[in-house]
Structure formats: structure tokens, C-alpha cells
Amino acid sequence: MYKAKINVTLKKSVLDPQGKTVLQAVHSLGFHSAQEMRVGKYFELSLNSTDRVKAEQELKAMCAELLVNPVIEDYTFQLEEVR
Amino acid sequence: MKAAVIVFPGSNCDTDCWHVIRDVMNVNVDFVWHKETDLKGVDLVVLPGGFSYGDYLRCGAIARFSPIMKEVIKHADAGRYVIGICNGFQVLLEAGLLPGALLRNRTLRFMCKPVYLRVENSTTIFTNHLKQNQVIEVPIAHGEGNYFCDERTLETLEGNKKIIFRYCSENGTISDEFNPNGSLSHIAGIINQKGNVLGMMPHPERMSESILGGTDGKKIWESIVSYVK
């Protein structure tokens, strides 16, 4: 069994008005050191697989087909074995 | 001519489209539930507005995998006609039938108001009853209508005259001030390379009867109907 953690963010070239607005709110709380906030998505899922390579392939396919829109988003993932 | 309005769970402009096509345009039209797998040889498919699958994940991202979408893609590939309005536009982009994506409105607000559109190409099957550069008034109602694509795609859209509507002022001026959602290049609607698939954020079905405030949207339905008939 593997556990996957996937982070999806808007591409650098894509404006993120949500991130900008949240950053303004953070500034209004007095946290002036905060800069360049981007709001993204986080997925956690378990993969019933014993083969790491296969699990990774499946995960990439899921991201490409559904979880991520490559026109506007980038993603990274972590895969760890769990018992 | 025959038309089909696809109904996804969460569609909410399906009945408006069906009503206009049937009662205003006098065209034979049926609802088609997203789980169906047959379009029964219709000429025009309408992907209506709404919140298919609650807009979960990304607008249109899950609707794209509904069983009927395989048929809609075949229908489009065969050169038949598809119009996606609002959420329907989002579905077309997620399905890859049109290029680009729609982001959250620049203001982060859901916007529901009439806007002016400039007709950028009046030679398409969806705009042949409109004039080049004509300004029409059609309402928008969306939270994620901020069109985005990469530079190369934008160049292709511009170069091939595939941008069909741009947001503008009442007299046709294009500027940031009249762009409600931050759309790249003020894009409100685009068409595919072949010219048979149109996607637009504004709702022509809400502006097709004078009792509802105007008939500018009706020109789009008239264009398709006269072309197909």
C-alpha cells in the first residue's frame, strides 16, 4: 500500500487573484514579511499497490487525465509506502 | 433541424436553452441526460450553464467524463455543431474541444449582470446574423470566466480569427474597464479551428425574448438555425 500526497498550484505564468487577496489579508494582520502567496490544492490518497513504479505511473496518469489541468496548473507529489 | 440540450447533475440553464430553441426558434429539441450514450443524430448539441458536479475539482472537469461526452466529442469531430455556454464552455475546454482554460474572475466575485460584446467574426455559423464589430448586449453569470491560454494559443486564436466575442463598452470600445472578469485579450467567446464548436461565457438564451429585456442573443440561435436548415 502506498500513500500519495499531491500538491497542485497555478503555473507561475498564471495570475492568482485568490493568492493576492489572501496575501493582502495577511498583510492587514501585520505580517508584512509575507510575500508572493499562491493558493493551491492538496490531494491525499491511498493506492492499493505493492509496486512502487506502477503506483507512480498510475498517479501520474490520474494527474494528467483529471486531477490537474496542464493549461493552468503544475503539480508535485510524494509517494510513501505504508503498512 | 434537431437539437439536444445535455443535462448534467447541477446544470441549471438547461431548461432556458430548451425553451428558447423550442418556443422561440421553433426547433425540435430534447433533453439528453449525461448518462445516455446516444445523441440520436441531432444537428446541434447545447452544453448549458450551471454548476455541473457542483464545480468540484475544477469547473467542468468531472462533467467532461460523463458517458454522453464521448458522443459529444464524436459529434464535434464529425463536423456537427456544438455550443457551450458558461459552464458548457468550461466543459468544452476541459474536454479539449476548445483550447485554453477559465480561471477565477479577477475580482474573485461571482458576477451576474448584462455586458456588451463586440462581434469579432461574423462569418461563423454561430454569428452570420450579426455584423462585424456589432455590439450586442448579453448577460454574464459566472465566478470563473477569466479566459486564459498560453501566448502561442492566443496568437493562433487571433491569427485565425477564432475569437468570436470580446467584452466591450456600449459603443464597442475594448479596454480593461469593460472586461468584467480579467479575461486574456478580453475574450468572451471562441470557436474551434474547424468552426463548428463555439464556447462563450455570456448567456444568449437569457437575451432571446423582448419580455426578458432584449433579443440580441436570439441572433446567435438564428444564425445556427438558418445555417443548418
XYZ file of N, CA and C in Angstrom, chain A residues 10-11 13-15 17-19 21-22 41 43 63-69 71-73, chain B residues 57-58 61-62 64-65 93-94 99-108 146 148-150:
132
model
N -1.199 26.862 -9.297
C -1.300 27.544 -10.585
C 0.111 27.775 -11.109
N 0.276 27.670 -12.413
C 1.580 27.928 -13.023
C 2.043 29.338 -12.696
N 3.119 31.513 -14.629
C 2.657 32.475 -15.640
C 1.180 32.841 -15.479
N 0.496 32.146 -14.569
C -0.935 32.390 -14.391
C -1.149 33.263 -13.157
N -1.892 34.323 -13.321
C -2.183 35.191 -12.182
C -3.051 34.443 -11.179
N -5.445 35.577 -8.422
C -6.107 36.644 -7.655
C -6.460 36.214 -6.236
N -6.711 34.920 -6.062
C -7.023 34.425 -4.727
C -5.811 34.563 -3.806
N -4.665 34.150 -4.315
C -3.425 34.262 -3.543
C -3.133 35.712 -3.187
N -5.285 38.183 -2.903
C -6.238 38.694 -1.920
C -5.926 38.170 -0.522
N -5.576 36.889 -0.433
C -5.244 36.325 0.873
C -3.981 36.991 1.418
N -4.040 23.418 -4.361
C -4.894 22.320 -3.910
C -4.002 21.196 -3.417
N -4.133 16.992 -2.472
C -4.865 15.717 -2.502
C -4.064 14.698 -1.704
N -3.167 12.357 -12.523
C -2.934 13.803 -12.555
C -3.140 14.331 -13.968
N -2.588 13.620 -14.949
C -2.668 14.096 -16.333
C -4.107 14.095 -16.835
N -4.877 13.076 -16.442
C -6.218 12.943 -17.007
C -7.274 13.742 -16.261
N -7.105 13.904 -14.955
C -8.194 14.523 -14.202
C -7.765 15.546 -13.145
N -6.808 15.154 -12.301
C -6.567 15.983 -11.112
C -5.940 17.341 -11.427
N -5.219 17.406 -12.539
C -4.500 18.640 -12.866
C -4.894 19.101 -14.268
N -5.081 20.379 -14.431
C -5.301 20.943 -15.774
C -3.982 21.550 -16.243
N -3.022 23.185 -18.619
C -3.028 24.520 -19.235
C -2.702 25.589 -18.181
N -3.169 25.364 -16.963
C -3.008 26.404 -15.934
C -2.288 25.932 -14.671
N -2.110 24.614 -14.517
C -1.592 24.123 -13.233
C -0.320 23.271 -13.372
N -13.562 20.002 -7.962
C -12.228 19.883 -8.561
C -11.920 21.118 -9.402
N -12.502 21.229 -10.586
C -12.447 22.443 -11.416
C -13.748 22.455 -12.197
N -14.606 19.859 -15.008
C -13.586 18.804 -15.057
C -14.185 17.409 -14.919
N -15.267 17.284 -14.171
C -15.845 15.958 -13.955
C -16.910 15.679 -15.009
N -16.839 16.419 -17.951
C -16.138 16.007 -19.165
C -16.094 14.474 -19.300
N -16.133 13.769 -18.180
C -16.059 12.310 -18.215
C -17.422 11.633 -18.178
N -13.656 23.241 -22.746
C -12.224 23.461 -22.539
C -11.604 22.266 -21.828
N -12.275 21.769 -20.800
C -11.749 20.604 -20.072
C -11.697 19.381 -20.976
N -9.331 25.284 -27.000
C -8.070 25.481 -26.275
C -8.210 26.486 -25.121
N -7.360 26.312 -24.101
C -7.319 27.281 -23.004
C -8.011 26.780 -21.756
N -8.248 27.708 -20.820
C -8.891 27.362 -19.555
C -9.569 28.608 -19.012
N -10.460 28.420 -18.054
C -11.111 29.564 -17.416
C -10.720 29.614 -15.948
N -10.216 30.769 -15.552
C -9.768 30.954 -14.176
C -10.818 31.724 -13.401
N -10.579 31.798 -12.097
C -11.404 32.606 -11.217
C -11.438 34.058 -11.712
N -12.607 34.691 -11.641
C -12.708 36.101 -12.022
C -11.655 36.915 -11.276
N -11.117 37.893 -11.964
C -10.096 38.760 -11.366
C -10.569 39.350 -10.040
N -11.858 39.672 -9.945
C -12.403 40.281 -8.732
C -12.664 39.266 -7.624
N -12.592 37.989 -7.952
C -12.945 36.868 -7.060
C -14.440 36.812 -6.790
N -12.672 33.894 -16.430
C -11.458 34.620 -16.777
C -10.625 33.761 -17.728
N -7.991 32.108 -20.099
C -6.531 32.078 -20.110
C -6.038 31.036 -21.115
N -4.969 31.377 -21.832
C -4.258 30.377 -22.624
C -2.828 30.857 -22.779
N -1.948 29.971 -23.299
C -0.560 30.409 -23.457
C -0.449 31.327 -24.675
